[in-house]
Short mmCIF file of C-alpha atoms and ligand atoms in Angstrom, two decimals:
data_model
loop_
_atom_site.label_atom_id
_atom_site.label_comp_id
_atom_site.label_asym_id
_atom_site.label_seq_id
_atom_site.Cartn_x
_atom_site.Cartn_y
_atom_site.Cartn_z
CA MET F 16 -22.48 -39.23 32.46
CA GLU F 17 -23.29 -36.92 29.60
CA LEU F 18 -27.09 -37.00 29.61
CA GLU F 19 -29.22 -38.32 32.40
CA LEU F 20 -32.95 -38.68 32.95
CA ARG F 21 -33.95 -39.24 36.56
CA GLY F 22 -37.45 -40.54 37.27
CA VAL F 23 -39.09 -38.56 34.49
CA SER F 24 -42.90 -38.71 34.09
CA LYS F 25 -45.20 -36.79 31.77
CA TYR F 26 -48.98 -36.65 31.91
CA PHE F 27 -51.41 -35.30 29.34
CA GLU F 28 -54.37 -34.54 31.62
CA ASP F 29 -55.08 -37.91 33.24
CA PHE F 30 -53.16 -39.93 30.61
CA THR F 31 -49.66 -41.09 31.55
CA ALA F 32 -47.51 -40.76 28.42
CA VAL F 33 -44.14 -41.33 30.13
CA GLU F 34 -43.74 -42.97 33.53
CA ASN F 35 -40.71 -42.87 35.79
CA VAL F 36 -38.14 -43.07 33.00
CA SER F 37 -34.48 -43.07 34.04
CA PHE F 38 -31.37 -43.63 31.96
CA SER F 39 -27.82 -42.35 31.61
CA ILE F 40 -26.06 -41.88 28.30
CA LYS F 41 -22.29 -41.74 27.96
CA LYS F 42 -20.45 -39.15 25.90
CA GLY F 43 -20.35 -40.13 22.24
CA GLU F 44 -22.89 -42.90 22.67
CA LEU F 45 -25.77 -43.52 20.27
CA PHE F 46 -28.69 -44.47 22.49
CA SER F 47 -31.99 -45.53 20.93
CA LEU F 48 -35.51 -45.37 22.27
CA LEU F 49 -37.30 -48.32 20.68
CA GLY F 50 -40.91 -49.34 21.10
CA PRO F 51 -44.32 -49.61 19.49
CA SER F 52 -46.36 -46.61 18.39
CA GLY F 53 -47.63 -44.54 21.30
CA CYS F 54 -45.18 -45.91 23.89
CA GLY F 55 -43.78 -42.46 24.72
CA LYS F 56 -40.61 -42.20 22.61
CA THR F 57 -41.30 -38.81 21.06
CA THR F 58 -42.61 -37.42 24.35
CA THR F 59 -39.36 -38.48 26.06
CA LEU F 60 -37.27 -36.91 23.29
CA ARG F 61 -39.30 -33.70 23.40
CA MET F 62 -38.67 -33.42 27.13
CA ILE F 63 -34.92 -33.78 26.52
CA ALA F 64 -35.15 -31.12 23.78
CA GLY F 65 -37.15 -28.83 26.05
CA PHE F 66 -40.42 -28.74 24.10
CA TYR F 67 -42.20 -30.22 27.14
CA ALA F 68 -41.34 -30.02 30.81
CA PRO F 69 -41.63 -33.25 32.78
CA ASP F 70 -44.32 -33.32 35.51
CA ILE F 71 -41.97 -35.28 37.74
CA GLY F 72 -38.22 -35.91 37.58
CA GLY F 73 -35.22 -34.13 36.14
CA ILE F 74 -32.97 -34.00 33.09
CA TYR F 75 -29.22 -33.45 33.50
CA LEU F 76 -26.49 -32.62 31.02
CA LYS F 77 -22.93 -33.16 32.29
CA GLY F 78 -24.37 -33.27 35.81
CA LYS F 79 -26.10 -29.88 35.50
CA GLU F 80 -29.86 -29.77 35.64
CA ILE F 81 -31.42 -28.55 32.35
CA THR F 82 -35.02 -29.65 33.04
CA HIS F 83 -36.42 -26.12 32.72
CA GLN F 84 -33.73 -24.47 30.57
CA PRO F 85 -35.10 -22.73 27.48
CA LEU F 86 -34.79 -24.60 24.16
CA ASP F 87 -31.83 -22.66 22.80
CA ARG F 88 -29.77 -22.87 25.98
CA ARG F 89 -29.91 -26.62 26.62
CA GLY F 90 -27.12 -27.72 24.26
CA THR F 91 -29.49 -30.02 22.37
CA ALA F 92 -30.50 -30.04 18.69
CA MET F 93 -33.38 -32.03 17.27
CA VAL F 94 -34.12 -33.51 13.85
CA PHE F 95 -37.76 -34.36 13.12
CA GLN F 96 -39.41 -37.18 11.24
CA ASN F 97 -40.68 -35.00 8.39
CA TYR F 98 -37.85 -32.81 7.27
CA ALA F 99 -38.52 -29.47 8.87
CA LEU F 100 -36.34 -27.49 6.46
CA PHE F 101 -37.44 -23.95 5.67
CA PRO F 102 -38.85 -24.30 2.11
CA HIS F 103 -38.16 -20.70 1.08
CA MET F 104 -34.50 -20.83 2.07
CA THR F 105 -31.57 -22.39 0.20
CA VAL F 106 -29.57 -25.22 1.73
CA PHE F 107 -26.91 -22.69 2.75
CA GLU F 108 -29.47 -20.43 4.44
CA ASN F 109 -31.14 -23.39 6.15
CA ILE F 110 -27.88 -24.62 7.63
CA ALA F 111 -26.63 -21.13 8.44
CA PHE F 112 -29.84 -20.18 10.24
CA GLY F 113 -28.78 -21.27 13.73
CA LEU F 114 -25.31 -19.77 13.31
CA LYS F 115 -26.83 -16.39 12.33
CA MET F 116 -28.94 -16.55 15.48
CA GLN F 117 -25.70 -17.04 17.38
CA LYS F 118 -24.39 -13.90 15.61
CA LEU F 119 -21.32 -15.58 14.12
CA ASP F 120 -19.46 -13.52 11.52
CA LYS F 121 -20.00 -14.23 7.81
CA SER F 122 -16.74 -15.98 7.05
CA SER F 123 -17.01 -18.30 10.07
CA ILE F 124 -20.55 -19.16 9.01
CA ALA F 125 -19.45 -19.94 5.45
CA LYS F 126 -16.67 -22.20 6.73
CA ARG F 127 -18.88 -24.02 9.22
CA VAL F 128 -21.58 -24.62 6.56
CA GLN F 129 -19.01 -25.92 4.06
CA ASP F 130 -17.45 -28.22 6.67
CA VAL F 131 -20.76 -29.73 7.57
CA LEU F 132 -21.78 -30.16 3.90
CA ASN F 133 -18.52 -32.05 3.38
CA LEU F 134 -19.32 -34.17 6.40
CA ILE F 135 -22.70 -35.20 4.98
CA GLN F 136 -21.01 -35.72 1.60
CA LEU F 137 -23.11 -33.16 -0.26
CA PRO F 138 -20.53 -30.44 -0.87
CA HIS F 139 -22.15 -28.72 -3.87
CA ILE F 140 -25.77 -28.09 -2.97
CA GLU F 141 -25.64 -24.77 -1.05
CA THR F 142 -27.69 -22.87 -3.59
CA LYS F 143 -30.42 -25.47 -3.97
CA TYR F 144 -33.86 -25.24 -2.37
CA PRO F 145 -35.30 -28.13 -0.32
CA ARG F 146 -37.85 -28.94 -3.07
CA GLU F 147 -34.96 -29.62 -5.46
CA LEU F 148 -33.54 -32.32 -3.17
CA SER F 149 -34.52 -35.97 -2.71
CA GLY F 150 -35.97 -37.07 0.63
CA GLY F 151 -32.65 -38.61 1.66
CA MET F 152 -30.75 -35.43 0.79
CA GLN F 153 -33.24 -33.33 2.72
CA GLN F 154 -32.74 -35.48 5.80
CA ARG F 155 -28.96 -35.16 5.49
CA VAL F 156 -29.36 -31.38 5.32
CA ALA F 157 -31.65 -31.46 8.37
CA ILE F 158 -28.92 -33.35 10.23
CA ALA F 159 -26.30 -30.90 8.99
CA ARG F 160 -28.43 -28.02 10.26
CA ALA F 161 -28.67 -29.67 13.66
CA ILE F 162 -24.98 -30.46 14.09
CA VAL F 163 -23.57 -27.23 12.63
CA ILE F 164 -24.34 -25.42 15.90
CA HIS F 165 -22.14 -27.95 17.74
CA PRO F 166 -24.78 -29.21 20.16
CA GLU F 167 -23.78 -31.40 23.10
CA VAL F 168 -26.57 -33.83 22.29
CA LEU F 169 -28.22 -34.66 18.96
CA LEU F 170 -31.85 -35.79 19.12
CA LEU F 171 -33.25 -37.70 16.15
CA ASP F 172 -36.95 -38.55 15.99
CA GLU F 173 -37.51 -41.28 13.38
CA PRO F 174 -35.43 -39.35 10.84
CA LEU F 175 -35.60 -42.15 8.27
CA SER F 176 -39.22 -43.21 8.46
CA ASN F 177 -40.35 -41.25 5.38
CA LEU F 178 -37.74 -42.84 3.13
CA ASP F 179 -37.97 -46.03 1.10
CA ALA F 180 -36.41 -49.20 2.48
CA LYS F 181 -33.17 -49.18 0.46
CA LEU F 182 -32.44 -45.53 1.20
CA ARG F 183 -33.19 -46.06 4.88
CA GLU F 184 -30.53 -48.75 5.08
CA GLU F 185 -27.97 -46.57 3.32
CA LEU F 186 -28.71 -43.48 5.34
CA ARG F 187 -28.70 -45.26 8.70
CA MET F 188 -25.12 -46.34 8.08
CA ASP F 189 -24.21 -42.80 6.96
CA ILE F 190 -25.75 -41.28 10.09
CA ARG F 191 -23.92 -43.78 12.29
CA LYS F 192 -20.59 -42.97 10.59
CA ILE F 193 -21.10 -39.20 10.93
CA GLN F 194 -22.16 -39.64 14.56
CA GLN F 195 -19.05 -41.68 15.35
CA LYS F 196 -16.75 -39.39 13.37
CA ILE F 197 -17.73 -36.29 15.33
CA GLY F 198 -18.35 -38.30 18.51
CA ILE F 199 -21.66 -36.64 19.26
CA THR F 200 -23.88 -38.02 22.00
CA THR F 201 -27.12 -39.00 20.25
CA VAL F 202 -30.59 -40.09 21.25
CA PHE F 203 -32.29 -41.85 18.36
CA VAL F 204 -36.01 -42.63 18.34
CA THR F 205 -37.31 -45.45 16.17
CA HIS F 206 -39.86 -48.23 16.10
CA ASP F 207 -37.78 -50.12 13.51
CA ILE F 208 -35.95 -52.94 15.26
CA SER F 209 -33.27 -53.59 12.65
CA GLU F 210 -32.55 -49.85 12.48
CA ALA F 211 -32.07 -49.70 16.24
CA PHE F 212 -29.91 -52.83 16.22
CA ALA F 213 -27.74 -51.65 13.32
CA MET F 214 -27.10 -48.18 14.70
CA SER F 215 -27.11 -48.25 18.48
CA ASP F 216 -24.54 -48.67 21.20
CA ARG F 217 -27.41 -49.26 23.60
CA ILE F 218 -31.18 -49.41 23.33
CA ALA F 219 -33.99 -48.65 25.77
CA VAL F 220 -37.08 -50.69 24.91
CA MET F 221 -40.25 -48.86 25.94
CA GLN F 222 -43.83 -50.03 26.45
CA ASN F 223 -46.78 -47.97 27.68
CA GLY F 224 -44.58 -45.06 28.75
CA LYS F 225 -42.14 -47.20 30.74
CA VAL F 226 -38.64 -48.41 30.01
CA MET F 227 -38.70 -52.22 30.03
CA GLN F 228 -35.02 -52.91 29.36
CA ILE F 229 -31.79 -51.06 28.62
CA GLY F 230 -28.93 -52.92 26.99
CA SER F 231 -26.74 -53.49 23.96
CA PRO F 232 -28.55 -54.80 20.87
CA ARG F 233 -27.19 -58.25 21.65
CA GLU F 234 -28.36 -58.19 25.25
CA ILE F 235 -31.82 -57.04 24.20
CA TYR F 236 -32.14 -59.74 21.55
CA GLU F 237 -30.53 -62.64 23.37
CA GLN F 238 -31.40 -61.88 26.99
CA PRO F 239 -34.75 -60.07 26.97
CA VAL F 240 -36.00 -59.38 30.48
CA ASN F 241 -39.60 -60.24 29.74
CA GLU F 242 -41.85 -61.72 27.09
CA PHE F 243 -42.83 -58.32 25.72
CA VAL F 244 -39.22 -57.36 24.93
CA GLY F 245 -38.39 -60.83 23.60
CA ALA F 246 -41.39 -60.84 21.28
CA PHE F 247 -41.05 -57.21 20.22
CA VAL F 248 -37.46 -57.48 19.01
CA GLY F 249 -37.76 -60.68 16.99
CA LYS F 250 -39.63 -63.81 16.07
CA SER F 251 -39.61 -66.70 18.48
CA ASN F 252 -41.12 -70.08 19.16
CA ARG F 253 -43.00 -69.80 22.41
CA PHE F 254 -44.12 -72.64 24.66
CA SER F 255 -45.52 -73.07 28.08
CA VAL F 256 -43.77 -75.88 29.96
CA GLN F 257 -43.65 -77.18 33.49
CA ILE F 258 -40.43 -78.15 35.24
CA ASP F 259 -40.33 -81.88 35.95
CA ASP F 260 -36.85 -82.12 37.38
CA ILE F 261 -33.67 -80.09 38.02
CA THR F 262 -30.20 -81.61 38.13
CA GLY F 263 -27.38 -79.16 38.73
CA ASP F 264 -28.08 -76.31 36.35
CA ILE F 265 -30.09 -78.37 33.86
CA ALA F 266 -33.86 -78.36 34.10
CA ILE F 267 -36.09 -80.87 32.37
CA ALA F 268 -39.39 -79.30 31.45
CA GLY F 269 -42.28 -80.24 29.21
CA ASN F 270 -45.89 -80.17 28.19
CA GLU F 271 -48.15 -82.76 26.59
CA SER F 272 -46.33 -82.42 23.22
CA LEU F 273 -42.64 -82.24 24.03
CA GLN F 274 -39.93 -82.35 26.62
CA MET F 275 -36.86 -80.17 26.63
CA ARG F 276 -33.77 -79.45 28.63
CA LEU F 277 -32.88 -75.89 29.62
CA ARG F 278 -29.78 -74.39 31.12
CA VAL F 279 -30.91 -72.69 34.31
CA LYS F 280 -29.31 -69.25 34.28
CA GLN F 281 -31.85 -66.54 35.01
CA LEU F 282 -34.29 -66.43 37.90
CA PRO F 283 -34.59 -69.11 40.55
CA VAL F 284 -36.71 -71.97 39.25
CA ALA F 285 -38.11 -74.98 41.08
CA ARG F 286 -39.77 -78.23 40.23
CA GLY F 287 -43.43 -77.64 39.30
CA ASP F 288 -42.84 -74.08 38.05
CA VAL F 289 -44.53 -73.15 34.81
CA LEU F 290 -42.18 -71.39 32.40
CA ALA F 291 -42.79 -69.41 29.25
CA VAL F 292 -39.97 -70.53 26.94
CA MET F 293 -38.78 -68.68 23.83
CA VAL F 294 -36.47 -70.11 21.17
CA ARG F 295 -35.47 -67.94 18.21
CA PRO F 296 -36.22 -69.60 14.82
CA GLU F 297 -32.63 -69.22 13.62
CA ARG F 298 -31.34 -71.16 16.62
CA ILE F 299 -33.22 -74.28 15.52
CA SER F 300 -31.80 -76.61 12.87
CA LEU F 301 -33.63 -79.00 10.62
CA ILE F 302 -31.70 -82.24 10.14
CA GLU F 303 -32.17 -85.64 8.55
CA THR F 304 -30.76 -87.77 11.33
CA PRO F 305 -30.54 -86.72 14.97
CA SER F 306 -27.06 -85.55 15.88
CA SER F 307 -25.28 -87.06 18.82
CA ARG F 308 -23.92 -83.67 19.93
CA ALA F 309 -24.29 -83.22 23.65
CA GLY F 310 -26.39 -80.39 24.99
CA ARG F 311 -29.02 -80.44 22.24
CA ASN F 312 -32.77 -80.87 22.36
CA VAL F 313 -33.80 -83.18 19.53
CA HIS F 314 -37.35 -83.91 18.35
CA GLN F 315 -38.80 -85.78 15.46
CA GLY F 316 -41.32 -83.83 13.41
CA THR F 317 -42.97 -83.34 10.05
CA VAL F 318 -42.45 -80.42 7.66
CA LEU F 319 -45.76 -78.60 7.33
CA HIS F 320 -44.56 -75.86 4.98
CA THR F 321 -41.33 -74.88 3.27
CA TYR F 322 -40.75 -71.25 2.28
CA TYR F 323 -37.84 -70.75 -0.10
CA LEU F 324 -36.59 -67.16 0.29
CA GLY F 325 -33.38 -67.27 -1.72
CA ASN F 326 -30.90 -66.53 1.03
CA GLN F 327 -32.89 -68.45 3.62
CA ASN F 328 -35.29 -71.35 3.96
CA HIS F 329 -38.11 -71.00 6.42
CA TYR F 330 -40.02 -74.00 7.68
CA GLU F 331 -43.05 -74.79 9.74
CA VAL F 332 -42.55 -78.08 11.52
CA MET F 333 -45.07 -79.99 13.62
CA VAL F 334 -43.77 -81.86 16.64
CA ASN F 335 -46.80 -83.63 18.10
CA ASN F 336 -49.15 -80.70 18.71
CA CYS F 337 -46.46 -77.99 18.77
CA LYS F 338 -45.75 -75.93 15.67
CA PHE F 339 -42.16 -74.72 15.28
CA THR F 340 -40.88 -72.00 13.00
CA VAL F 341 -37.36 -72.68 11.79
CA GLU F 342 -35.19 -70.27 9.80
CA MET F 343 -32.05 -71.61 8.19
CA ALA F 344 -29.47 -69.94 5.97
CA ASN F 345 -29.55 -71.35 2.45
CA ASN F 346 -25.94 -72.49 2.68
CA GLY F 347 -26.14 -75.40 0.29
CA SER F 348 -27.42 -77.95 2.77
CA ARG F 349 -30.46 -80.01 1.92
CA ILE F 350 -33.83 -78.29 1.58
CA PHE F 351 -36.71 -80.21 3.15
CA GLU F 352 -39.99 -80.55 1.29
CA GLN F 353 -43.49 -80.28 2.63
CA GLY F 354 -44.63 -83.53 4.24
CA GLU F 355 -41.12 -84.88 4.91
CA LYS F 356 -40.16 -86.39 8.21
CA CYS F 357 -37.27 -84.58 9.84
CA TYR F 358 -35.61 -83.80 13.14
CA ILE F 359 -35.31 -80.41 14.73
CA GLU F 360 -32.68 -79.57 17.29
CA TRP F 361 -31.54 -76.62 19.36
CA GLY F 362 -29.03 -76.11 22.12
CA ILE F 363 -30.05 -76.20 25.75
CA GLU F 364 -28.44 -72.76 26.01
CA ASP F 365 -30.66 -71.33 23.28
CA SER F 366 -33.88 -71.09 25.26
CA VAL F 367 -34.84 -67.94 27.09
CA TYR F 368 -37.47 -68.48 29.73
CA PHE F 369 -39.65 -66.51 32.09
CA ASN F 370 -41.12 -67.85 35.23
CA ASN F 371 -44.91 -67.84 35.08
CA ALA F 372 -45.38 -69.72 38.31
CA ASN F 373 -47.20 -66.85 39.89
CA ARG F 374 -49.48 -66.14 36.99
CA ASP F 375 -53.20 -66.39 37.54
CA CYS F 376 -54.01 -67.97 34.21
N1 ATP J 428 -49.71 -33.29 23.17
C1 ATP J 428 -50.34 -34.40 23.55
N2 ATP J 428 -51.56 -34.37 24.13
C2 ATP J 428 -52.18 -35.50 24.51
N3 ATP J 428 -51.67 -36.74 24.37
C3 ATP J 428 -50.47 -36.84 23.79
C4 ATP J 428 -49.73 -35.69 23.34
N4 ATP J 428 -48.57 -36.11 22.81
C5 ATP J 428 -48.58 -37.46 22.90
N5 ATP J 428 -49.70 -37.89 23.49
C6 ATP J 428 -50.03 -39.30 23.77
O1 ATP J 428 -48.98 -39.85 24.55
C7 ATP J 428 -48.66 -41.18 24.09
C8 ATP J 428 -47.21 -41.24 23.71
O2 ATP J 428 -47.03 -40.47 22.53
P1 ATP J 428 -45.63 -40.36 21.77
O3 ATP J 428 -45.83 -39.42 20.65
O4 ATP J 428 -44.57 -40.07 22.74
O5 ATP J 428 -45.48 -41.86 21.24
P2 ATP J 428 -44.35 -42.47 20.29
O6 ATP J 428 -43.74 -43.61 21.03
O7 ATP J 428 -43.46 -41.42 19.78
O8 ATP J 428 -45.24 -43.08 19.10
P3 ATP J 428 -44.97 -43.12 17.51
O9 ATP J 428 -44.07 -44.31 17.26
O10 ATP J 428 -46.34 -43.35 16.94
O11 ATP J 428 -44.37 -41.81 17.09
C9 ATP J 428 -49.62 -41.47 22.95
O12 ATP J 428 -50.68 -42.24 23.45
C10 ATP J 428 -50.09 -40.12 22.50
O13 ATP J 428 -51.40 -40.19 22.01
MG1 MG J 429 -43.08 -40.62 17.89
#
């Protein structure tokens, strides 16, 4: 393992900012810390960078403990949210700064700076000052300044959050390409779900200082370990149902408005258990006549609202007293109007559920 956190906690007086966080990151991996504001992402990153020492636990790079190593001897380099370029220095001087500290000779510095400017695809801006660059260019230079010293681990704290949406999307792909090209182990902090999904090999979802789940983007989205993770990473239809019957690995569960079949895969479940069920809106289809495909849950409903979004159609559909959100690609199939009768269907595999049997409420 390249970078490892073992049982790391950090307190600010009596407030627990990070609690018992452990994860291992492989060489060359881009690992994201994803979670709502205040969940402890930056604090975790700052402990890896050496700005804070953990109160409990240790940090290891290539198996060697670096928990209390000084900042410049840890092999990490950090890029901050608001471009921390030196305003009075040119791009060249900004990037060369760390190399000068390492006392590299002039010609090696010039070559390293030019190489890294080529890498970020801004080869001709050495003599410019930060104020003469766009926000996106400044962030590229900040990344160049971090990687020019050849760190073992690159730490990025919301590096795109000050940029407009279009530039963010462009730059996230550029960062991912640079990261893969040089194969640098990277910890990326963000609260933007699509950014984390688009860029990461694996993601740790955090809540209240704790890691809730670690997995690939697909695992996190399709097999969330709890309702918080499932709801945080995407929209879903959520129902409370009770299990009426189980045959083999198919459970029949329902409430006063609807009955559904579920493939039993996670957690042991038993008749009478109350489950919280989540179905993603894009896994539900709106159809005119119920299909006879096996393994589908089909319900008759009424379209409450139609939202035409160009590439997609979103619907609200009432099935008895349950409101469903359905998102369908606008692929040329029929668009349903408000007030129309329709059927909705989804696969018995498409539900994620959590056992609430032991809940008080
Ligand atoms: N130096 C500090 N002193 C006291 N409390 C702090 C300090 N730094 C962070 N905290 C608190 O610790 C918690 C975690 O903060 P942190 O900055 O790690 O969150 P974050 O996940 O990065 O949030 P954001 O997405 O808003 O950047 C917050 O409640 C914050 O107020
Ligand atoms: Mg933060």
